[in-house]
Amino acid sequence: QFYLAPGGTLAEHADVTTGTQTFTTAPDGLPTGVGPLDPRPAIPVPTVAVPGTFVTWTGPPRTVPLDVVGAPHLHVTVDAPSTVVFVKLYDVAPDGTAQLINGHVAPARTEPGTPRLDVTMPPIVHRFDAGHSVRLEIAGGDLNFRGGPTAERVVVGAGPDQILTLPVTP
């Protein structure tokens, strides 16, 4: 389990303080960046997102490889009207380049009065090599999906009860 900590850190321990990060979704369901379209090209294409339209949390570089087999799950607090957000998992190389894992994106709808967002992401089989980091992104748009009809402010919680669970092998 990783805990979403203030300042955009994914911590491996639950003794983190509480806080929030805020972003804005795009109007008319427009994408908030550019990247590879589905089906994915044979050559990796970097993803570039518009600042202010996403929030991220990044873990420290791995000291040993981490093998993920199954569906990652996110349990997080949100304060937003009814809108669509997009949850993504990245592998960040030691040089800082981030690769969206298998091109997977998990669209999720926020609802007023429902402060919890539980998202089960598409299953993956992926190794985070030593020196690589895990990055979680929640975005207000995606090139491959249509978002909500109006631009909305989304506040995402950080703290010991904001958890990204990765099914790992021993």
PDB file of C-alpha atoms in Angstrom:
ATOM      1  CA  GLN A   1       0.000   0.000   0.000  1.00  0.00           C
ATOM      2  CA  PHE A   2       1.035   3.549  -0.739  1.00  0.00           C
ATOM      3  CA  TYR A   3      -0.376   6.530   1.144  1.00  0.00           C
ATOM      4  CA  LEU A   4      -1.040   9.836  -0.618  1.00  0.00           C
ATOM      5  CA  ALA A   5       0.929  12.412   1.349  1.00  0.00           C
ATOM      6  CA  PRO A   6       0.813  16.203   1.075  1.00  0.00           C
ATOM      7  CA  GLY A   7       3.275  17.636  -1.406  1.00  0.00           C
ATOM      8  CA  GLY A   8       2.685  14.921  -3.978  1.00  0.00           C
ATOM      9  CA  THR A   9       4.568  12.085  -2.275  1.00  0.00           C
ATOM     10  CA  LEU A  10       3.499   8.427  -2.300  1.00  0.00           C
ATOM     11  CA  ALA A  11       4.606   7.106   1.093  1.00  0.00           C
ATOM     12  CA  GLU A  12       4.978   3.461   2.063  1.00  0.00           C
ATOM     13  CA  HIS A  13       3.981   4.169   5.670  1.00  0.00           C
ATOM     14  CA  ALA A  14       0.685   5.470   7.091  1.00  0.00           C
ATOM     15  CA  ASP A  15       2.183   8.137   9.367  1.00  0.00           C
ATOM     16  CA  VAL A  16       1.584  10.963   6.883  1.00  0.00           C
ATOM     17  CA  THR A  17      -0.159  14.254   7.552  1.00  0.00           C
ATOM     18  CA  THR A  18      -3.382  15.326   5.886  1.00  0.00           C
ATOM     19  CA  GLY A  19      -3.680  17.844   3.084  1.00  0.00           C
ATOM     20  CA  THR A  20      -5.149  18.374  -0.364  1.00  0.00           C
ATOM     21  CA  GLN A  21      -4.237  18.988  -3.985  1.00  0.00           C
ATOM     22  CA  THR A  22      -6.528  20.785  -6.441  1.00  0.00           C
ATOM     23  CA  PHE A  23      -6.966  20.701 -10.222  1.00  0.00           C
ATOM     24  CA  THR A  24      -9.533  21.756 -12.819  1.00  0.00           C
ATOM     25  CA  THR A  25     -11.199  19.564 -15.437  1.00  0.00           C
ATOM     26  CA  ALA A  26     -11.474  20.761 -19.029  1.00  0.00           C
ATOM     27  CA  PRO A  27     -14.726  22.178 -20.427  1.00  0.00           C
ATOM     28  CA  ASP A  28     -16.726  20.199 -22.994  1.00  0.00           C
ATOM     29  CA  GLY A  29     -14.904  16.986 -22.044  1.00  0.00           C
ATOM     30  CA  LEU A  30     -11.786  18.062 -23.905  1.00  0.00           C
ATOM     31  CA  PRO A  31      -8.458  16.353 -23.261  1.00  0.00           C
ATOM     32  CA  THR A  32      -6.019  18.169 -20.985  1.00  0.00           C
ATOM     33  CA  GLY A  33      -2.862  16.984 -22.693  1.00  0.00           C
ATOM     34  CA  VAL A  34      -1.374  14.994 -25.521  1.00  0.00           C
ATOM     35  CA  GLY A  35      -0.066  11.460 -25.594  1.00  0.00           C
ATOM     36  CA  PRO A  36      -0.446   8.180 -27.441  1.00  0.00           C
ATOM     37  CA  LEU A  37      -3.852   7.285 -28.817  1.00  0.00           C
ATOM     38  CA  ASP A  38      -5.276   3.788 -28.471  1.00  0.00           C
ATOM     39  CA  PRO A  39      -4.193   1.499 -29.960  1.00  0.00           C
ATOM     40  CA  ARG A  40      -0.760   2.338 -28.626  1.00  0.00           C
ATOM     41  CA  PRO A  41       1.988   2.958 -31.159  1.00  0.00           C
ATOM     42  CA  ALA A  42       5.003   0.641 -31.328  1.00  0.00           C
ATOM     43  CA  ILE A  43       7.236   3.571 -30.402  1.00  0.00           C
ATOM     44  CA  PRO A  44       6.644   5.077 -26.935  1.00  0.00           C
ATOM     45  CA  VAL A  45       5.094   8.540 -27.144  1.00  0.00           C
ATOM     46  CA  PRO A  46       5.540  10.820 -24.119  1.00  0.00           C
ATOM     47  CA  THR A  47       2.479  12.193 -22.394  1.00  0.00           C
ATOM     48  CA  VAL A  48       2.329  15.959 -21.890  1.00  0.00           C
ATOM     49  CA  ALA A  49      -0.420  17.458 -19.700  1.00  0.00           C
ATOM     50  CA  VAL A  50      -1.546  21.051 -19.185  1.00  0.00           C
ATOM     51  CA  PRO A  51      -0.450  22.327 -15.737  1.00  0.00           C
ATOM     52  CA  GLY A  52      -3.354  22.755 -13.325  1.00  0.00           C
ATOM     53  CA  THR A  53      -5.420  19.977 -14.927  1.00  0.00           C
ATOM     54  CA  PHE A  54      -3.987  17.077 -12.917  1.00  0.00           C
ATOM     55  CA  VAL A  55      -2.416  16.126  -9.594  1.00  0.00           C
ATOM     56  CA  THR A  56       0.291  13.542  -8.978  1.00  0.00           C
ATOM     57  CA  TRP A  57       1.904  11.600  -6.179  1.00  0.00           C
ATOM     58  CA  THR A  58       5.299   9.972  -6.737  1.00  0.00           C
ATOM     59  CA  GLY A  59       7.040   7.403  -4.575  1.00  0.00           C
ATOM     60  CA  PRO A  60      10.764   7.281  -3.876  1.00  0.00           C
ATOM     61  CA  PRO A  61      13.031   5.346  -6.250  1.00  0.00           C
ATOM     62  CA  ARG A  62      12.730   1.612  -5.604  1.00  0.00           C
ATOM     63  CA  THR A  63      15.697  -0.005  -3.889  1.00  0.00           C
ATOM     64  CA  VAL A  64      14.510  -3.410  -5.111  1.00  0.00           C
ATOM     65  CA  PRO A  65      12.190  -4.304  -8.004  1.00  0.00           C
ATOM     66  CA  LEU A  66       8.433  -4.298  -7.371  1.00  0.00           C
ATOM     67  CA  ASP A  67       6.297  -6.747  -9.397  1.00  0.00           C
ATOM     68  CA  VAL A  68       2.632  -5.771  -9.752  1.00  0.00           C
ATOM     69  CA  VAL A  69       0.200  -8.447 -10.950  1.00  0.00           C
ATOM     70  CA  GLY A  70      -3.487  -7.554 -10.887  1.00  0.00           C
ATOM     71  CA  ALA A  71      -5.749  -4.533 -10.620  1.00  0.00           C
ATOM     72  CA  PRO A  72      -4.463  -1.508  -8.673  1.00  0.00           C
ATOM     73  CA  HIS A  73      -7.077   0.135  -6.451  1.00  0.00           C
ATOM     74  CA  LEU A  74      -7.381   3.760  -5.323  1.00  0.00           C
ATOM     75  CA  HIS A  75      -9.356   4.845  -2.243  1.00  0.00           C
ATOM     76  CA  VAL A  76      -9.344   8.636  -1.929  1.00  0.00           C
ATOM     77  CA  THR A  77     -11.409  11.578  -0.676  1.00  0.00           C
ATOM     78  CA  VAL A  78     -12.625  14.086  -3.278  1.00  0.00           C
ATOM     79  CA  ASP A  79     -14.587  17.308  -3.111  1.00  0.00           C
ATOM     80  CA  ALA A  80     -16.099  17.960  -6.521  1.00  0.00           C
ATOM     81  CA  PRO A  81     -19.400  18.315  -8.325  1.00  0.00           C
ATOM     82  CA  SER A  82     -20.500  15.540 -10.663  1.00  0.00           C
ATOM     83  CA  THR A  83     -17.648  15.243 -13.139  1.00  0.00           C
ATOM     84  CA  VAL A  84     -15.329  12.692 -14.732  1.00  0.00           C
ATOM     85  CA  VAL A  85     -11.712  12.264 -13.650  1.00  0.00           C
ATOM     86  CA  PHE A  86      -9.062   9.936 -15.027  1.00  0.00           C
ATOM     87  CA  VAL A  87      -6.790   7.806 -12.831  1.00  0.00           C
ATOM     88  CA  LYS A  88      -3.421   6.752 -14.278  1.00  0.00           C
ATOM     89  CA  LEU A  89      -0.386   4.817 -13.053  1.00  0.00           C
ATOM     90  CA  TYR A  90       3.101   5.654 -14.332  1.00  0.00           C
ATOM     91  CA  ASP A  91       6.555   4.082 -14.131  1.00  0.00           C
ATOM     92  CA  VAL A  92       9.088   6.883 -13.617  1.00  0.00           C
ATOM     93  CA  ALA A  93      12.627   6.052 -14.795  1.00  0.00           C
ATOM     94  CA  PRO A  94      15.732   7.328 -12.979  1.00  0.00           C
ATOM     95  CA  ASP A  95      16.131  10.051 -15.653  1.00  0.00           C
ATOM     96  CA  GLY A  96      12.636  11.398 -14.750  1.00  0.00           C
ATOM     97  CA  THR A  97      10.782  10.190 -17.842  1.00  0.00           C
ATOM     98  CA  ALA A  98       7.366   8.772 -17.003  1.00  0.00           C
ATOM     99  CA  GLN A  99       5.649   6.027 -18.985  1.00  0.00           C
ATOM    100  CA  LEU A 100       1.914   5.355 -18.621  1.00  0.00           C
ATOM    101  CA  ILE A 101       1.711   1.642 -17.831  1.00  0.00           C
ATOM    102  CA  ASN A 102       0.217  -0.285 -20.758  1.00  0.00           C
ATOM    103  CA  GLY A 103      -1.673   2.868 -21.799  1.00  0.00           C
ATOM    104  CA  HIS A 104      -4.269   2.105 -19.103  1.00  0.00           C
ATOM    105  CA  VAL A 105      -6.567   4.867 -17.884  1.00  0.00           C
ATOM    106  CA  ALA A 106      -9.419   4.420 -15.408  1.00  0.00           C
ATOM    107  CA  PRO A 107     -12.239   6.956 -15.874  1.00  0.00           C
ATOM    108  CA  ALA A 108     -14.233   7.616 -12.704  1.00  0.00           C
ATOM    109  CA  ARG A 109     -17.197   9.862 -11.892  1.00  0.00           C
ATOM    110  CA  THR A 110     -17.268  12.055  -8.817  1.00  0.00           C
ATOM    111  CA  GLU A 111     -20.633  12.837  -7.238  1.00  0.00           C
ATOM    112  CA  PRO A 112     -21.584  15.683  -4.880  1.00  0.00           C
ATOM    113  CA  GLY A 113     -22.273  14.400  -1.390  1.00  0.00           C
ATOM    114  CA  THR A 114     -20.118  11.304  -2.016  1.00  0.00           C
ATOM    115  CA  PRO A 115     -16.711  12.273  -0.686  1.00  0.00           C
ATOM    116  CA  ARG A 116     -15.046   8.906  -1.345  1.00  0.00           C
ATOM    117  CA  LEU A 117     -13.800   7.848  -4.744  1.00  0.00           C
ATOM    118  CA  ASP A 118     -13.018   4.158  -5.093  1.00  0.00           C
ATOM    119  CA  VAL A 119     -11.421   3.244  -8.407  1.00  0.00           C
ATOM    120  CA  THR A 120     -10.309  -0.199  -9.518  1.00  0.00           C
ATOM    121  CA  MET A 121      -7.862   0.324 -12.365  1.00  0.00           C
ATOM    122  CA  PRO A 122      -7.349  -2.075 -15.285  1.00  0.00           C
ATOM    123  CA  PRO A 123      -5.248  -5.116 -14.309  1.00  0.00           C
ATOM    124  CA  ILE A 124      -1.554  -4.982 -15.144  1.00  0.00           C
ATOM    125  CA  VAL A 125       1.528  -7.152 -15.046  1.00  0.00           C
ATOM    126  CA  HIS A 126       4.414  -4.745 -14.566  1.00  0.00           C
ATOM    127  CA  ARG A 127       7.825  -4.580 -12.928  1.00  0.00           C
ATOM    128  CA  PHE A 128       9.049  -1.354 -11.371  1.00  0.00           C
ATOM    129  CA  ASP A 129      12.805  -1.908 -11.623  1.00  0.00           C
ATOM    130  CA  ALA A 130      15.249  -0.772  -8.955  1.00  0.00           C
ATOM    131  CA  GLY A 131      15.765   2.969  -9.345  1.00  0.00           C
ATOM    132  CA  HIS A 132      12.275   3.468 -10.811  1.00  0.00           C
ATOM    133  CA  SER A 133       9.360   5.122  -8.986  1.00  0.00           C
ATOM    134  CA  VAL A 134       5.600   4.603  -8.863  1.00  0.00           C
ATOM    135  CA  ARG A 135       3.526   7.660  -9.862  1.00  0.00           C
ATOM    136  CA  LEU A 136      -0.221   8.075  -9.460  1.00  0.00           C
ATOM    137  CA  GLU A 137      -1.985  10.751 -11.494  1.00  0.00           C
ATOM    138  CA  ILE A 138      -5.574  11.955 -11.280  1.00  0.00           C
ATOM    139  CA  ALA A 139      -6.349  14.121 -14.303  1.00  0.00           C
ATOM    140  CA  GLY A 140      -9.202  16.281 -15.489  1.00  0.00           C
ATOM    141  CA  GLY A 141      -9.043  14.956 -19.044  1.00  0.00           C
ATOM    142  CA  ASP A 142      -7.633  12.276 -21.310  1.00  0.00           C
ATOM    143  CA  LEU A 143      -7.037  12.070 -25.039  1.00  0.00           C
ATOM    144  CA  ASN A 144      -8.797   8.699 -25.368  1.00  0.00           C
ATOM    145  CA  PHE A 145     -11.947   9.489 -23.345  1.00  0.00           C
ATOM    146  CA  ARG A 146     -14.556  12.224 -23.226  1.00  0.00           C
ATOM    147  CA  GLY A 147     -14.738  14.053 -19.895  1.00  0.00           C
ATOM    148  CA  GLY A 148     -17.520  16.048 -18.278  1.00  0.00           C
ATOM    149  CA  PRO A 149     -19.426  18.888 -20.003  1.00  0.00           C
ATOM    150  CA  THR A 150     -18.199  21.773 -17.809  1.00  0.00           C
ATOM    151  CA  ALA A 151     -14.894  22.797 -16.265  1.00  0.00           C
ATOM    152  CA  GLU A 152     -14.954  21.833 -12.582  1.00  0.00           C
ATOM    153  CA  ARG A 153     -12.672  22.305  -9.586  1.00  0.00           C
ATOM    154  CA  VAL A 154     -11.636  18.996  -7.975  1.00  0.00           C
ATOM    155  CA  VAL A 155      -9.990  18.795  -4.555  1.00  0.00           C
ATOM    156  CA  VAL A 156      -8.260  15.492  -3.749  1.00  0.00           C
ATOM    157  CA  GLY A 157      -7.345  14.517  -0.210  1.00  0.00           C
ATOM    158  CA  ALA A 158      -3.986  13.374   1.087  1.00  0.00           C
ATOM    159  CA  GLY A 159      -3.399  11.557   4.354  1.00  0.00           C
ATOM    160  CA  PRO A 160      -3.296   8.167   6.058  1.00  0.00           C
ATOM    161  CA  ASP A 161      -6.734   7.125   4.740  1.00  0.00           C
ATOM    162  CA  GLN A 162      -5.932   8.009   1.100  1.00  0.00           C
ATOM    163  CA  ILE A 163      -4.546   4.732  -0.230  1.00  0.00           C
ATOM    164  CA  LEU A 164      -3.233   3.302  -3.493  1.00  0.00           C
ATOM    165  CA  THR A 165      -3.094  -0.495  -3.272  1.00  0.00           C
ATOM    166  CA  LEU A 166      -0.921  -2.411  -5.724  1.00  0.00           C
ATOM    167  CA  PRO A 167      -1.303  -6.209  -5.881  1.00  0.00           C
ATOM    168  CA  VAL A 168       2.313  -7.352  -5.712  1.00  0.00           C
ATOM    169  CA  THR A 169       4.069 -10.683  -5.853  1.00  0.00           C
ATOM    170  CA  PRO A 170       6.474 -11.656  -3.053  1.00  0.00           C
TER     171      PRO A 170
END
